Amino acid sequence: MSGLRRERIEVKSTDQLEAMRVAGLVVAEGLAAMREAAKPGATTADIDRVGREVLASHNATSNFLGYGADYGLPPYPGVACVSVNEVVVHGIPGPRVLQEGDIVSVDYGGIVNGWHGDSASTFEVGEVDSDSHLLVEVTRESMWAGIAKALPGNRVGDISHAVEVSIQSHGRTFGILREYTGHGIGTAMHQPPDVPNYGRPHRGPKIVPGMCLCIEPMVTLGSDDIAELDDEWTVVTIDSSRAAHWENQVAIMPNGLWVLTEPDGGRAKLAELGVPYGGPD
Ligand code: MF3
Ligand code: CO
C-alpha cells in the first residue's frame, strides 16, 4: 500500500529554506571541526565533544541527543554518530581510539530556530589502504550522483537509481544498505519521503521546489548484511567489511539546487556536474 499512500511532504518557502540554511552551516562547521579532530589517538568521544562545542557556540541544540526515546529505543547519548571501520552507522561515541588507517563516518545534526540540519562525512585517519580510500570516494560520488537528480519534475526513484548505478559502476560490487535510507527534513529531522539508495527510476513522489531532502548512501566493501549490537544502536557489517556514509541536505529551489550543508551551498560540485545552483548569489 505504501506506493499508494499520499505522503505529506513538507514544502518550504524560500524564507524557510533560508532559515534552515543557518542550521546547515552550523552542521557544516561542526563536521569540519570534527574532521580536524579525527586523528590517530583521538577517541570517538573526543569527536563528539567537538561537535557539542560547535553546537553550543551557535546556541544550536542537538537533534541526535535523546533521539529514539519516542520510538522505544534507549535515548541516543551523543550529538554525533561516530562509526569506525566495520561500524556502518549509529556508532555511539565512547572510548574507542582512532588508529592510523581507520575510516570514521561522522553523522551530525543540529537545530536552529526550529529548523533541522543533518549531514555526514567519512574521514580517513592518516593514510588508509587503497580499498578503503576507494570506498570513501565511491560513496561520496554516489551521494552527488543522487543530488544531481533531485531536480523539480524528477521523482525520488530517480535519485535512488542514480545513487545505486553510481556505486555499482566501478567494475566491482559494493554492498548498499537496504534498511536505512535518506529522508525529508525540515521542522523535524526525519520526514517523508524516504530516499532509498537503490531502486527503479521514474517511481516514487514527484520532486517539487520547496522540498528538502537528505541523500545519504551507506556503502560497504563486502556484503550488505548488517547486525545491530546489544546497545540497540550500533550497526555493524556481519562480514566485518568496512563501510562509508556520506550525507548532504539539499533544498530544491525553483531554478536549481541549494546544498544547505555544504559551506559553498554546493556551487562548485554542482557546476562540475552540470546541475544548476539555485541558492542565493
Ligand atoms: N542523522 C541520522 C540520519 O541521517 C540519524 C541519526 S539517529 C540518531 O538520518 F539517533 F543518532 F540521532
Ligand atoms: Co539523515
Coordinates of C-alpha atoms and ligand atoms in Angstrom, one line a residue:
M1 CA 0.0 0.0 0.0
S2 CA 2.9 2.3 0.7
G3 CA 3.1 3.1 -3.0
L4 CA -0.4 4.4 -3.0
R5 CA -0.2 6.3 0.3
R6 CA -0.1 10.0 -0.1
E7 CA 2.8 11.2 2.0
R8 CA 2.6 14.6 3.4
I9 CA 5.8 16.2 2.2
E10 CA 6.6 19.5 3.9
V11 CA 7.1 22.1 1.2
K12 CA 9.0 25.1 2.4
S13 CA 9.0 28.8 1.4
T14 CA 12.3 30.4 0.3
D15 CA 12.3 32.3 3.6
Q16 CA 12.0 29.0 5.5
L17 CA 14.8 27.4 3.4
E18 CA 17.0 30.4 4.2
A19 CA 16.3 29.8 7.9
M20 CA 17.2 26.1 7.5
R21 CA 20.5 27.1 5.8
V22 CA 21.6 28.6 9.2
A23 CA 21.3 25.1 10.7
G24 CA 23.0 23.6 7.7
L25 CA 26.0 25.9 8.1
V26 CA 26.4 25.1 11.8
V27 CA 26.4 21.4 10.9
A28 CA 29.0 22.0 8.1
E29 CA 31.2 23.9 10.6
G30 CA 30.9 21.1 13.2
L31 CA 31.8 18.5 10.6
A32 CA 34.8 20.4 9.5
A33 CA 36.0 20.7 13.1
M34 CA 35.4 17.0 13.7
R35 CA 37.4 16.2 10.6
E36 CA 40.3 18.0 12.2
A37 CA 39.8 16.1 15.4
A38 CA 39.7 12.7 13.7
K39 CA 43.4 12.0 14.2
P40 CA 45.2 8.9 15.5
G41 CA 44.9 8.7 19.2
A42 CA 41.6 10.6 19.5
T43 CA 38.6 8.7 20.9
T44 CA 35.2 8.7 19.3
A45 CA 34.0 10.6 22.4
D46 CA 36.6 13.3 21.6
I47 CA 34.9 13.7 18.2
D48 CA 31.5 14.0 19.8
R49 CA 32.8 16.6 22.3
V50 CA 34.0 18.8 19.4
G51 CA 30.5 18.6 17.8
R52 CA 29.0 19.6 21.1
E53 CA 31.2 22.7 21.4
V54 CA 30.3 23.9 17.9
L55 CA 26.5 23.5 18.6
A56 CA 26.9 25.4 21.9
S57 CA 28.9 28.2 20.2
H58 CA 25.9 28.9 18.0
N59 CA 23.2 28.3 20.6
A60 CA 22.1 25.4 18.4
T61 CA 20.5 22.3 20.0
S62 CA 21.1 18.7 19.1
N63 CA 18.5 16.6 17.2
F64 CA 20.5 13.4 17.9
L65 CA 20.9 13.7 21.6
G66 CA 18.0 11.8 23.2
Y67 CA 16.6 10.6 19.8
G68 CA 14.8 7.3 19.8
A69 CA 13.1 7.6 23.2
D70 CA 9.8 8.3 21.4
Y71 CA 10.3 5.0 19.5
G72 CA 11.1 2.8 22.5
L73 CA 14.8 2.9 21.9
P74 CA 17.4 3.9 24.5
P75 CA 17.8 7.6 24.1
Y76 CA 20.7 8.3 21.8
P77 CA 23.6 9.6 24.1
G78 CA 25.6 11.7 21.6
V79 CA 25.3 14.7 19.3
A80 CA 27.0 12.7 16.6
C81 CA 27.2 9.1 15.4
V82 CA 30.9 8.1 15.2
S83 CA 31.2 4.9 13.2
V84 CA 34.7 3.3 12.8
N85 CA 35.6 0.8 10.0
E86 CA 33.1 -2.1 10.3
V87 CA 30.6 0.1 12.1
V88 CA 28.3 1.4 9.3
V89 CA 26.1 3.9 11.2
H90 CA 24.9 4.9 14.6
G91 CA 28.3 4.3 16.4
I92 CA 27.9 5.6 19.9
P93 CA 30.8 7.9 20.9
G94 CA 33.0 6.3 23.6
P95 CA 36.4 5.1 24.5
R96 CA 37.3 3.6 21.1
V97 CA 40.7 5.1 19.9
L98 CA 41.1 6.0 16.3
Q99 CA 44.1 4.3 14.7
E100 CA 46.2 5.3 11.6
G101 CA 44.5 3.7 8.6
D102 CA 40.9 3.7 10.1
I103 CA 38.0 5.3 8.3
V104 CA 35.4 7.0 10.5
S105 CA 31.9 8.1 9.5
V106 CA 30.6 11.0 11.4
D107 CA 26.9 11.8 11.2
Y108 CA 25.9 15.0 12.9
G109 CA 22.9 17.4 13.2
G110 CA 21.6 20.5 14.9
I111 CA 18.5 22.6 15.3
V112 CA 18.4 26.4 14.9
N113 CA 15.2 28.3 15.4
G114 CA 13.3 25.0 14.9
W115 CA 14.9 24.1 11.6
H116 CA 17.0 20.9 11.3
G117 CA 20.4 20.3 9.8
D118 CA 21.7 16.8 9.2
S119 CA 24.9 15.7 7.4
A120 CA 27.6 13.0 7.4
S121 CA 31.1 12.5 6.1
T122 CA 33.6 9.6 6.2
F123 CA 37.1 10.7 7.2
E124 CA 40.3 8.9 6.5
V125 CA 42.5 8.7 9.6
G126 CA 46.1 9.2 8.4
E127 CA 47.0 7.0 5.4
V128 CA 44.4 4.4 4.6
D129 CA 44.6 1.3 2.3
S130 CA 43.5 1.7 -1.3
D131 CA 40.3 -0.2 -0.9
S132 CA 39.2 1.9 2.0
H133 CA 40.0 5.1 0.0
L134 CA 38.1 3.8 -3.0
L135 CA 35.1 3.0 -0.7
V136 CA 35.1 6.6 0.7
E137 CA 35.3 8.2 -2.7
V138 CA 32.7 5.9 -4.3
T139 CA 30.3 6.6 -1.5
R140 CA 30.8 10.4 -1.7
E141 CA 30.4 10.4 -5.5
S142 CA 27.2 8.4 -5.3
M143 CA 25.8 11.0 -2.9
W144 CA 26.5 13.7 -5.5
A145 CA 25.1 11.5 -8.3
G146 CA 21.8 11.3 -6.3
I147 CA 21.8 15.0 -5.5
A148 CA 22.2 15.8 -9.3
K149 CA 18.8 14.0 -9.9
A150 CA 17.0 15.9 -7.1
L151 CA 15.6 18.3 -9.6
P152 CA 12.0 19.5 -10.0
G153 CA 10.0 17.2 -12.2
N154 CA 12.0 14.1 -11.4
R155 CA 10.9 11.5 -8.9
V156 CA 12.5 10.2 -5.7
G157 CA 13.2 7.0 -7.6
D158 CA 15.5 8.9 -10.0
I159 CA 17.7 9.8 -7.0
S160 CA 17.7 6.3 -5.7
H161 CA 18.5 4.8 -9.0
A162 CA 21.3 7.3 -9.7
V163 CA 22.9 6.5 -6.3
E164 CA 22.8 2.8 -7.0
V165 CA 24.1 3.0 -10.6
S166 CA 26.9 5.3 -9.4
I167 CA 28.0 2.9 -6.7
Q168 CA 28.0 -0.2 -8.9
S169 CA 29.8 1.5 -11.9
H170 CA 33.4 0.8 -10.7
G171 CA 33.9 -2.7 -12.0
R172 CA 33.4 -4.4 -8.6
T173 CA 30.4 -4.9 -6.4
F174 CA 29.8 -2.9 -3.2
G175 CA 27.2 -3.6 -0.5
I176 CA 24.4 -1.0 -0.3
L177 CA 22.4 -0.8 3.0
R178 CA 18.7 -1.5 2.4
E179 CA 17.5 -1.0 6.0
Y180 CA 18.4 2.7 6.2
T181 CA 17.5 5.5 3.7
G182 CA 17.7 9.2 3.2
H183 CA 14.7 11.3 4.1
G184 CA 12.9 14.6 4.0
I185 CA 13.9 17.1 6.6
G186 CA 12.6 20.4 7.9
T187 CA 10.8 21.1 11.2
A188 CA 11.8 17.5 12.1
M189 CA 14.9 15.5 11.3
H190 CA 13.1 12.6 9.7
Q191 CA 10.2 13.4 7.4
P192 CA 8.6 11.8 4.4
P193 CA 9.7 10.8 1.8
D194 CA 12.2 8.0 2.4
V195 CA 15.0 8.3 -0.1
P196 CA 16.4 4.7 -0.6
N197 CA 19.9 4.2 -2.1
Y198 CA 18.8 1.8 -4.7
G199 CA 15.7 1.4 -6.9
R200 CA 13.9 2.0 -10.2
P201 CA 13.8 5.3 -11.9
H202 CA 10.6 7.3 -12.5
R203 CA 9.0 5.9 -9.4
G204 CA 8.0 7.5 -6.1
P205 CA 7.0 11.0 -5.1
K206 CA 7.4 13.8 -7.6
I207 CA 10.1 16.3 -6.7
V208 CA 8.9 19.9 -6.4
P209 CA 10.5 23.2 -5.4
G210 CA 10.4 23.8 -1.6
M211 CA 11.2 20.2 -0.7
C212 CA 14.4 19.5 1.3
L213 CA 15.9 16.0 1.1
C214 CA 18.8 14.3 2.9
I215 CA 20.6 12.0 0.5
E216 CA 22.8 9.6 2.4
P217 CA 24.3 6.4 0.8
M218 CA 25.7 3.8 3.3
V219 CA 28.1 1.5 1.4
T220 CA 30.3 -1.5 2.3
L221 CA 33.3 -3.2 0.8
G222 CA 31.6 -6.5 1.2
S223 CA 28.1 -7.8 1.9
D224 CA 25.1 -5.5 2.8
D225 CA 24.2 -7.8 5.7
I226 CA 24.2 -5.9 8.9
A227 CA 23.6 -6.5 12.6
E228 CA 22.6 -4.3 15.4
L229 CA 24.6 -4.6 18.7
D230 CA 23.0 -5.1 22.1
D231 CA 23.2 -1.3 22.7
E232 CA 20.3 -1.2 20.1
W233 CA 22.1 1.5 18.1
T234 CA 25.5 0.4 16.7
V235 CA 25.1 -1.1 13.2
V236 CA 28.0 -3.3 12.0
T237 CA 28.6 -5.4 8.9
I238 CA 28.3 -9.1 9.6
D239 CA 31.3 -9.9 7.4
S240 CA 33.3 -7.2 9.2
S241 CA 33.9 -5.3 5.9
R242 CA 34.4 -1.6 6.2
A243 CA 31.7 0.9 5.4
A244 CA 31.3 4.5 4.5
H245 CA 28.5 7.0 4.9
W246 CA 28.1 10.4 3.3
E247 CA 25.1 12.7 3.6
N248 CA 24.1 16.2 2.4
Q249 CA 20.8 18.1 2.8
V250 CA 19.6 19.6 -0.4
A251 CA 16.9 22.2 -0.9
I252 CA 15.0 22.0 -4.2
M253 CA 14.7 25.6 -5.5
P254 CA 12.7 26.8 -8.5
N255 CA 15.8 27.3 -10.5
G256 CA 18.2 24.6 -9.2
L257 CA 19.6 23.1 -6.1
W258 CA 21.0 24.5 -2.9
V259 CA 23.0 22.1 -0.7
L260 CA 22.4 23.5 2.7
T261 CA 25.1 21.5 4.5
E262 CA 27.9 22.5 2.2
P263 CA 29.8 25.7 3.0
D264 CA 29.5 26.9 -0.6
G265 CA 25.9 25.7 -1.0
G266 CA 27.1 23.1 -3.4
R267 CA 28.1 25.6 -6.0
A268 CA 31.5 24.1 -7.0
K269 CA 30.4 20.4 -7.2
L270 CA 27.1 21.2 -8.9
A271 CA 29.0 23.2 -11.6
E272 CA 31.2 20.2 -12.2
L273 CA 28.1 18.0 -12.6
G274 CA 26.4 20.5 -14.9
V275 CA 23.5 21.0 -12.5
P276 CA 22.1 24.5 -11.9
Y277 CA 22.8 26.1 -8.5
G278 CA 19.6 27.5 -7.1
G279 CA 20.7 29.2 -3.9
P280 CA 21.3 32.9 -3.3
D281 CA 24.1 34.6 -5.2
Ligands
MF3_1 N1 21.1 11.6 11.3 C1 20.9 10.3 11.0 C2 20.3 10.3 9.7 O1 21.0 10.6 8.8 C3 20.1 9.7 12.1 C4 20.8 9.7 13.4 S1 20.0 8.8 14.5 C5 20.4 9.4 16.0 O2 19.2 10.1 9.4 F1 19.9 8.8 16.9 F2 21.7 9.4 16.1 F3 20.1 10.7 16.0
CO2 CO 19.9 11.8 7.7

